[in-house]
PDB file of C-alpha atoms and ligand atoms in Angstrom:
ATOM      1  CA  MET A   1      -0.369   9.932 -13.101  1.00 75.00           C
ATOM      2  CA  SER A   2      -3.037  12.191 -11.680  1.00 88.00           C
ATOM      3  CA  VAL A   3      -6.771  11.700 -11.278  1.00 89.00           C
ATOM      4  CA  GLU A   4      -7.237  14.504 -13.857  1.00 92.00           C
ATOM      5  CA  TYR A   5      -5.146  12.585 -16.400  1.00 93.00           C
ATOM      6  CA  VAL A   6      -7.183   9.379 -15.873  1.00 94.00           C
ATOM      7  CA  GLU A   7     -10.395  11.382 -16.330  1.00 95.00           C
ATOM      8  CA  LYS A   8      -9.108  12.830 -19.595  1.00 94.00           C
ATOM      9  CA  VAL A   9      -8.079   9.385 -20.923  1.00 95.00           C
ATOM     10  CA  TYR A  10     -11.479   7.803 -20.198  1.00 96.00           C
ATOM     11  CA  ASN A  11     -13.355  10.801 -21.580  1.00 97.00           C
ATOM     12  CA  ARG A  12     -11.527  10.017 -24.831  1.00 96.00           C
ATOM     13  CA  TYR A  13     -12.400   6.278 -24.646  1.00 96.00           C
ATOM     14  CA  SER A  14     -16.100   6.809 -24.012  1.00 97.00           C
ATOM     15  CA  SER A  15     -17.393   6.613 -27.594  1.00 96.00           C
ATOM     16  CA  PHE A  16     -15.592   3.350 -28.475  1.00 96.00           C
ATOM     17  CA  TYR A  17     -15.053   1.719 -25.045  1.00 97.00           C
ATOM     18  CA  ASP A  18     -17.849  -0.847 -25.435  1.00 97.00           C
ATOM     19  CA  LEU A  19     -16.556  -1.934 -28.812  1.00 96.00           C
ATOM     20  CA  ILE A  20     -13.147  -2.847 -27.375  1.00 94.00           C
ATOM     21  CA  PHE A  21     -13.877  -3.812 -23.777  1.00 93.00           C
ATOM     22  CA  GLY A  22     -17.461  -5.064 -24.031  1.00 94.00           C
ATOM     23  CA  LYS A  23     -17.026  -8.631 -25.279  1.00 92.00           C
ATOM     24  CA  ILE A  24     -13.502  -9.287 -24.000  1.00 91.00           C
ATOM     25  CA  PHE A  25     -14.466  -8.819 -20.344  1.00 93.00           C
ATOM     26  CA  HIS A  26     -17.971 -10.224 -20.667  1.00 91.00           C
ATOM     27  CA  SER A  27     -17.233 -13.545 -18.965  1.00 90.00           C
ATOM     28  CA  GLY A  28     -15.958 -11.787 -15.832  1.00 92.00           C
ATOM     29  CA  ARG A  29     -18.883  -9.375 -15.588  1.00 95.00           C
ATOM     30  CA  GLU A  30     -21.259 -12.292 -16.106  1.00 94.00           C
ATOM     31  CA  LYS A  31     -19.900 -13.970 -12.961  1.00 95.00           C
ATOM     32  CA  ALA A  32     -20.320 -10.882 -10.778  1.00 96.00           C
ATOM     33  CA  PRO A  33     -23.905 -11.472  -9.502  1.00 96.00           C
ATOM     34  CA  GLU A  34     -23.131 -14.994  -8.332  1.00 96.00           C
ATOM     35  CA  LEU A  35     -19.858 -13.948  -6.699  1.00 97.00           C
ATOM     36  CA  LEU A  36     -21.552 -11.002  -5.021  1.00 98.00           C
ATOM     37  CA  GLN A  37     -24.304 -13.314  -3.704  1.00 97.00           C
ATOM     38  CA  LEU A  38     -26.885 -10.639  -4.359  1.00 97.00           C
ATOM     39  CA  GLN A  39     -30.254 -10.778  -2.667  1.00 96.00           C
ATOM     40  CA  PRO A  40     -33.220  -8.512  -3.418  1.00 97.00           C
ATOM     41  CA  GLY A  41     -32.919  -5.124  -1.756  1.00 98.00           C
ATOM     42  CA  MET A  42     -29.160  -5.233  -1.237  1.00 98.00           C
ATOM     43  CA  GLN A  43     -27.510  -1.845  -1.815  1.00 98.00           C
ATOM     44  CA  VAL A  44     -24.784  -2.148  -4.449  1.00 98.00           C
ATOM     45  CA  LEU A  45     -22.020   0.312  -5.312  1.00 98.00           C
ATOM     46  CA  ASP A  46     -20.367  -0.071  -8.727  1.00 98.00           C
ATOM     47  CA  VAL A  47     -17.099   1.898  -8.469  1.00 98.00           C
ATOM     48  CA  GLY A  48     -15.693   3.099 -11.792  1.00 98.00           C
ATOM     49  CA  ILE A  49     -18.900   2.006 -13.525  1.00 98.00           C
ATOM     50  CA  GLY A  50     -17.723   3.436 -16.842  1.00 98.00           C
ATOM     51  CA  THR A  51     -20.325   2.978 -19.587  1.00 98.00           C
ATOM     52  CA  GLY A  52     -22.372   0.687 -17.321  1.00 98.00           C
ATOM     53  CA  LEU A  53     -21.572  -2.645 -18.980  1.00 97.00           C
ATOM     54  CA  SER A  54     -22.006  -4.422 -15.621  1.00 96.00           C
ATOM     55  CA  LEU A  55     -25.620  -3.222 -15.482  1.00 94.00           C
ATOM     56  CA  LEU A  56     -26.511  -5.823 -18.086  1.00 92.00           C
ATOM     57  CA  GLU A  57     -25.702  -8.487 -15.481  1.00 95.00           C
ATOM     58  CA  LEU A  58     -26.911  -6.935 -12.215  1.00 96.00           C
ATOM     59  CA  PRO A  59     -30.503  -7.598 -11.085  1.00 95.00           C
ATOM     60  CA  LEU A  60     -33.374  -5.098 -11.085  1.00 95.00           C
ATOM     61  CA  SER A  61     -34.169  -6.063  -7.505  1.00 97.00           C
ATOM     62  CA  CYS A  62     -31.102  -4.281  -6.045  1.00 97.00           C
ATOM     63  CA  PRO A  63     -30.699  -0.506  -5.805  1.00 98.00           C
ATOM     64  CA  ILE A  64     -27.403   0.303  -7.537  1.00 98.00           C
ATOM     65  CA  ILE A  65     -25.250   3.404  -7.339  1.00 98.00           C
ATOM     66  CA  GLY A  66     -22.582   3.820  -9.989  1.00 98.00           C
ATOM     67  CA  ILE A  67     -19.782   6.356  -9.734  1.00 98.00           C
ATOM     68  CA  ASP A  68     -17.112   7.393 -12.183  1.00 98.00           C
ATOM     69  CA  LEU A  69     -14.614  10.201 -12.703  1.00 96.00           C
ATOM     70  CA  SER A  70     -15.378  10.557 -16.381  1.00 97.00           C
ATOM     71  CA  GLN A  71     -18.471  12.537 -17.302  1.00 97.00           C
ATOM     72  CA  LYS A  72     -18.363  11.138 -20.820  1.00 98.00           C
ATOM     73  CA  MET A  73     -18.255   7.498 -19.650  1.00 98.00           C
ATOM     74  CA  LEU A  74     -21.196   8.311 -17.358  1.00 98.00           C
ATOM     75  CA  HIS A  75     -23.063   9.838 -20.279  1.00 98.00           C
ATOM     76  CA  GLU A  76     -22.774   6.499 -22.100  1.00 98.00           C
ATOM     77  CA  ALA A  77     -24.003   4.732 -18.936  1.00 98.00           C
ATOM     78  CA  GLU A  78     -27.003   7.098 -18.808  1.00 98.00           C
ATOM     79  CA  LYS A  79     -27.844   6.257 -22.427  1.00 97.00           C
ATOM     80  CA  ARG A  80     -27.694   2.547 -21.522  1.00 97.00           C
ATOM     81  CA  LEU A  81     -30.016   3.066 -18.549  1.00 97.00           C
ATOM     82  CA  THR A  82     -32.561   4.812 -20.743  1.00 96.00           C
ATOM     83  CA  LYS A  83     -32.306   2.077 -23.372  1.00 95.00           C
ATOM     84  CA  LEU A  84     -32.728  -0.675 -20.766  1.00 94.00           C
ATOM     85  CA  GLY A  85     -35.476   1.231 -18.957  1.00 94.00           C
ATOM     86  CA  ARG A  86     -33.727   0.717 -15.615  1.00 94.00           C
ATOM     87  CA  SER A  87     -34.930   2.816 -12.703  1.00 94.00           C
ATOM     88  CA  ASN A  88     -32.959   1.079  -9.932  1.00 97.00           C
ATOM     89  CA  VAL A  89     -29.672   2.799 -10.816  1.00 98.00           C
ATOM     90  CA  ALA A  90     -28.313   6.225  -9.866  1.00 98.00           C
ATOM     91  CA  LEU A  91     -25.127   7.595 -11.400  1.00 98.00           C
ATOM     92  CA  TYR A  92     -22.768  10.179  -9.923  1.00 98.00           C
ATOM     93  CA  LYS A  93     -19.558  11.807 -11.054  1.00 98.00           C
ATOM     94  CA  MET A  94     -17.255  11.156  -8.097  1.00 98.00           C
ATOM     95  CA  ASP A  95     -13.624  10.356  -7.328  1.00 97.00           C
ATOM     96  CA  ALA A  96     -13.419   6.933  -5.676  1.00 98.00           C
ATOM     97  CA  THR A  97     -10.481   8.170  -3.616  1.00 97.00           C
ATOM     98  CA  ARG A  98     -12.826  10.533  -1.779  1.00 97.00           C
ATOM     99  CA  MET A  99     -16.355   9.186  -1.874  1.00 98.00           C
ATOM    100  CA  LEU A 100     -19.184  11.314  -0.547  1.00 98.00           C
ATOM    101  CA  PHE A 101     -21.088   8.384   0.993  1.00 98.00           C
ATOM    102  CA  PRO A 102     -21.341   7.832   4.753  1.00 98.00           C
ATOM    103  CA  ASP A 103     -19.586   4.849   6.366  1.00 98.00           C
ATOM    104  CA  ASN A 104     -21.324   1.456   5.968  1.00 98.00           C
ATOM    105  CA  SER A 105     -23.672   2.565   3.142  1.00 98.00           C
ATOM    106  CA  PHE A 106     -23.515  -0.522   0.894  1.00 98.00           C
ATOM    107  CA  ASP A 107     -23.953  -4.298   1.190  1.00 98.00           C
ATOM    108  CA  ARG A 108     -21.786  -4.976  -1.853  1.00 98.00           C
ATOM    109  CA  VAL A 109     -19.081  -2.999  -3.660  1.00 98.00           C
ATOM    110  CA  LEU A 110     -18.087  -3.994  -7.189  1.00 98.00           C
ATOM    111  CA  ALA A 111     -14.846  -2.825  -8.836  1.00 98.00           C
ATOM    112  CA  ALA A 112     -14.896  -4.206 -12.389  1.00 98.00           C
ATOM    113  CA  TYR A 113     -11.728  -3.647 -14.421  1.00 97.00           C
ATOM    114  CA  PHE A 114     -11.161  -0.527 -12.383  1.00 97.00           C
ATOM    115  CA  ILE A 115      -8.614  -0.852  -9.591  1.00 98.00           C
ATOM    116  CA  SER A 116      -5.594  -0.877 -11.938  1.00 97.00           C
ATOM    117  CA  THR A 117      -6.776   2.393 -13.521  1.00 96.00           C
ATOM    118  CA  VAL A 118      -6.511   4.527 -10.369  1.00 95.00           C
ATOM    119  CA  PRO A 119      -3.366   6.401  -9.313  1.00 93.00           C
ATOM    120  CA  ASP A 120      -3.667   5.290  -5.659  1.00 95.00           C
ATOM    121  CA  PRO A 121      -5.292   1.808  -5.454  1.00 97.00           C
ATOM    122  CA  VAL A 122      -4.686   1.393  -1.694  1.00 97.00           C
ATOM    123  CA  ALA A 123      -6.486   4.678  -0.891  1.00 97.00           C
ATOM    124  CA  VAL A 124      -9.388   3.635  -3.141  1.00 98.00           C
ATOM    125  CA  VAL A 125      -9.678   0.184  -1.536  1.00 98.00           C
ATOM    126  CA  ARG A 126      -9.722   1.797   1.924  1.00 97.00           C
ATOM    127  CA  GLU A 127     -12.591   4.014   0.747  1.00 98.00           C
ATOM    128  CA  MET A 128     -14.411   0.972  -0.660  1.00 98.00           C
ATOM    129  CA  LYS A 129     -14.040  -0.722   2.743  1.00 98.00           C
ATOM    130  CA  ARG A 130     -15.243   2.372   4.570  1.00 98.00           C
ATOM    131  CA  VAL A 131     -18.483   2.672   2.555  1.00 98.00           C
ATOM    132  CA  CYS A 132     -19.163  -1.089   2.649  1.00 98.00           C
ATOM    133  CA  LYS A 133     -21.050  -2.541   5.620  1.00 98.00           C
ATOM    134  CA  PRO A 134     -19.193  -4.908   7.977  1.00 97.00           C
ATOM    135  CA  GLN A 135     -19.341  -8.478   6.608  1.00 96.00           C
ATOM    136  CA  GLY A 136     -20.282  -7.079   3.165  1.00 98.00           C
ATOM    137  CA  TYR A 137     -18.372  -8.122   0.053  1.00 98.00           C
ATOM    138  CA  LEU A 138     -15.926  -6.183  -2.084  1.00 98.00           C
ATOM    139  CA  LEU A 139     -15.478  -7.782  -5.494  1.00 98.00           C
ATOM    140  CA  PHE A 140     -12.543  -6.998  -7.774  1.00 98.00           C
ATOM    141  CA  LEU A 141     -12.479  -8.165 -11.377  1.00 97.00           C
ATOM    142  CA  ASN A 142      -9.045  -7.296 -12.647  1.00 97.00           C
ATOM    143  CA  HIS A 143      -5.677  -8.140 -14.049  1.00 95.00           C
ATOM    144  CA  PHE A 144      -2.974  -8.431 -11.398  1.00 95.00           C
ATOM    145  CA  GLN A 145       0.754  -8.848 -11.840  1.00 95.00           C
ATOM    146  CA  SER A 146       1.679 -12.358 -12.925  1.00 92.00           C
ATOM    147  CA  GLU A 147       3.117 -14.863 -10.439  1.00 90.00           C
ATOM    148  CA  ASN A 148       5.570 -15.913 -13.159  1.00 91.00           C
ATOM    149  CA  PRO A 149       8.745 -13.843 -12.462  1.00 95.00           C
ATOM    150  CA  VAL A 150       9.585 -13.358 -16.153  1.00 95.00           C
ATOM    151  CA  LEU A 151       6.093 -12.170 -17.045  1.00 93.00           C
ATOM    152  CA  ALA A 152       5.993 -10.035 -13.894  1.00 94.00           C
ATOM    153  CA  ALA A 153       9.216  -8.306 -14.963  1.00 96.00           C
ATOM    154  CA  VAL A 154       7.772  -7.613 -18.435  1.00 95.00           C
ATOM    155  CA  GLU A 155       4.568  -6.283 -16.876  1.00 94.00           C
ATOM    156  CA  LYS A 156       6.608  -3.984 -14.639  1.00 95.00           C
ATOM    157  CA  LEU A 157       8.589  -2.743 -17.627  1.00 96.00           C
ATOM    158  CA  ILE A 158       5.574  -1.917 -19.787  1.00 96.00           C
ATOM    159  CA  SER A 159       3.395  -0.594 -16.957  1.00 95.00           C
ATOM    160  CA  PRO A 160       4.378   3.120 -17.279  1.00 93.00           C
ATOM    161  CA  LEU A 161       3.560   2.963 -21.001  1.00 93.00           C
ATOM    162  CA  CYS A 162       0.228   1.211 -20.415  1.00 92.00           C
ATOM    163  CA  TYR A 163      -0.670   3.698 -17.720  1.00 90.00           C
ATOM    164  CA  ARG A 164      -0.467   6.457 -20.300  1.00 90.00           C
ATOM    165  CA  ILE A 165      -3.351   4.714 -22.052  1.00 91.00           C
ATOM    166  CA  GLY A 166      -5.375   4.182 -18.893  1.00 91.00           C
ATOM    167  CA  PHE A 167      -4.279   1.140 -16.882  1.00 93.00           C
ATOM    168  CA  ARG A 168      -1.233  -0.292 -15.168  1.00 94.00           C
ATOM    169  CA  THR A 169      -0.058  -3.856 -15.675  1.00 95.00           C
ATOM    170  CA  ASP A 170       2.006  -4.337 -12.496  1.00 95.00           C
ATOM    171  CA  LEU A 171      -0.597  -4.128  -9.723  1.00 97.00           C
ATOM    172  CA  ASN A 172       0.480  -6.785  -7.253  1.00 96.00           C
ATOM    173  CA  LEU A 173      -2.453  -8.557  -5.603  1.00 96.00           C
ATOM    174  CA  LYS A 174      -0.515  -9.759  -2.550  1.00 96.00           C
ATOM    175  CA  ASP A 175       0.784  -6.241  -1.806  1.00 97.00           C
ATOM    176  CA  LEU A 176      -2.656  -4.710  -2.339  1.00 97.00           C
ATOM    177  CA  ILE A 177      -4.221  -7.216   0.050  1.00 96.00           C
ATOM    178  CA  GLU A 178      -1.600  -6.522   2.707  1.00 96.00           C
ATOM    179  CA  ASP A 179      -1.458  -2.732   2.306  1.00 96.00           C
ATOM    180  CA  ALA A 180      -5.226  -2.251   2.214  1.00 96.00           C
ATOM    181  CA  GLY A 181      -5.971  -4.861   4.899  1.00 94.00           C
ATOM    182  CA  LEU A 182      -8.190  -7.017   2.694  1.00 94.00           C
ATOM    183  CA  VAL A 183      -9.485 -10.450   3.673  1.00 95.00           C
ATOM    184  CA  VAL A 184      -9.839 -12.595   0.535  1.00 97.00           C
ATOM    185  CA  ASP A 185     -12.549 -15.230   0.797  1.00 96.00           C
ATOM    186  CA  ARG A 186     -12.761 -16.367  -2.834  1.00 97.00           C
ATOM    187  CA  LEU A 187     -10.448 -16.140  -5.807  1.00 96.00           C
ATOM    188  CA  GLU A 188     -11.273 -17.297  -9.334  1.00 94.00           C
ATOM    189  CA  ARG A 189      -9.552 -17.063 -12.660  1.00 92.00           C
ATOM    190  CA  ILE A 190     -11.754 -15.336 -15.229  1.00 91.00           C
ATOM    191  CA  ASP A 191     -11.041 -13.626 -18.574  1.00 74.00           C
ATOM    192  CA  PHE A 192      -8.135 -14.199 -20.969  1.00 77.00           C
ATOM    193  CA  ALA A 193      -7.514 -17.853 -20.198  1.00 72.00           C
ATOM    194  CA  GLY A 194      -7.571 -17.118 -16.497  1.00 73.00           C
ATOM    195  CA  ASN A 195      -5.035 -14.305 -16.531  1.00 82.00           C
ATOM    196  CA  TRP A 196      -7.625 -11.908 -15.114  1.00 92.00           C
ATOM    197  CA  LYS A 197      -9.014 -12.697 -11.661  1.00 95.00           C
ATOM    198  CA  ALA A 198     -12.159 -12.282  -9.621  1.00 96.00           C
ATOM    199  CA  VAL A 199     -11.155 -11.550  -6.036  1.00 97.00           C
ATOM    200  CA  ARG A 200     -13.922 -11.460  -3.461  1.00 98.00           C
ATOM    201  CA  CYS A 201     -13.089  -9.956  -0.071  1.00 98.00           C
ATOM    202  CA  LEU A 202     -15.068 -10.006   3.139  1.00 97.00           C
ATOM    203  CA  ASN A 203     -15.264  -6.594   4.767  1.00 97.00           C
ATOM    204  CA  ILE A 204     -13.957  -7.176   8.262  1.00 92.00           C
ATOM    205  CA  LYS A 205     -13.683  -3.879  10.150  1.00 79.00           C
TER     206      LYS A 205
HETATM  207  C1  SAM B 301     -11.452   0.261 -17.521  1.00 75.15           C
HETATM  208  S1  SAM B 301     -12.835   1.222 -17.076  1.00 75.15           S
HETATM  209  C2  SAM B 301     -13.956   0.002 -16.371  1.00 75.15           C
HETATM  210  C3  SAM B 301     -15.401   0.380 -16.570  1.00 75.15           C
HETATM  211  C4  SAM B 301     -16.427  -0.667 -16.144  1.00 75.15           C
HETATM  212  N1  SAM B 301     -16.351  -0.966 -14.735  1.00 75.15           N
HETATM  213  C5  SAM B 301     -16.338  -1.940 -16.948  1.00 75.15           C
HETATM  214  O1  SAM B 301     -16.545  -3.036 -16.402  1.00 75.15           O
HETATM  215  O2  SAM B 301     -16.121  -1.859 -18.170  1.00 75.15           O
HETATM  216  C6  SAM B 301     -12.272   2.077 -15.634  1.00 75.15           C
HETATM  217  C7  SAM B 301     -13.214   3.202 -15.211  1.00 75.15           C
HETATM  218  O3  SAM B 301     -12.793   3.692 -13.933  1.00 75.15           O
HETATM  219  C8  SAM B 301     -12.941   5.104 -13.931  1.00 75.15           C
HETATM  220  N2  SAM B 301     -12.046   5.662 -12.898  1.00 75.15           N
HETATM  221  C9  SAM B 301     -10.684   5.671 -12.883  1.00 75.15           C
HETATM  222  N3  SAM B 301     -10.236   6.243 -11.757  1.00 75.15           N
HETATM  223  C10 SAM B 301     -11.328   6.598 -11.029  1.00 75.15           C
HETATM  224  C11 SAM B 301     -11.513   7.219  -9.762  1.00 75.15           C
HETATM  225  N4  SAM B 301     -10.468   7.617  -9.007  1.00 75.15           N
HETATM  226  N5  SAM B 301     -12.781   7.423  -9.330  1.00 75.15           N
HETATM  227  C12 SAM B 301     -13.846   7.037 -10.083  1.00 75.15           C
HETATM  228  N6  SAM B 301     -13.736   6.442 -11.287  1.00 75.15           N
HETATM  229  C13 SAM B 301     -12.497   6.233 -11.761  1.00 75.15           C
HETATM  230  C14 SAM B 301     -12.579   5.529 -15.350  1.00 75.15           C
HETATM  231  O4  SAM B 301     -13.095   6.806 -15.662  1.00 75.15           O
HETATM  232  C15 SAM B 301     -13.216   4.404 -16.164  1.00 75.15           C
HETATM  233  O5  SAM B 301     -14.528   4.712 -16.544  1.00 75.15           O
END
């Protein structure tokens, strides 16, 4: 799948995304500030910010930059910003595979329900590491392939179908960690009875 295809899919989702994915991933997003250990003034990047649902949880005291491929998802995020009266957030249409930020720009990088939607997750994680300061945190909230071999096989089987509707189901956490050179420092089970995970990584360069 190409970046252009993903953009098209999420442009289509934009008007009803919150209705489907708002409540069901709420518990994970709610945990993000604590897992990110945010302190006032920390620069935060929200990669694949979508309609900005995470903004409801992130503090006013941190400058936040949100990027997304989909102009229509960003339009929904802009509407949310106006409604919330938030002035600490800037939104940009940008491909996370090729971010326009200099090295070491952010203290924290959040990827909420995002990394399994990109065609090349390893390239995106490398970019996230590049723009994050040394010793900063990268936080992934996501579904990863099950450790149960039967479920993992089913997830592999249905993944091409699911990817047509915007996400893959067979992203293997262990492989991603190894291939992208991540250092995991905290792992928690979050949404859907713990089948989705919060994975916090320390950015060691
Ligand atoms: C499932 S949504 C998650 C949105 C939001 N983070 C949340 O918590 O609901 C995935 C988002 O990632 C965006 N996306 C996918 N690939 C991307 C890429 N290469 N660069 C930037 N955004 C991307 C999609 O447009 C979509 O808005």
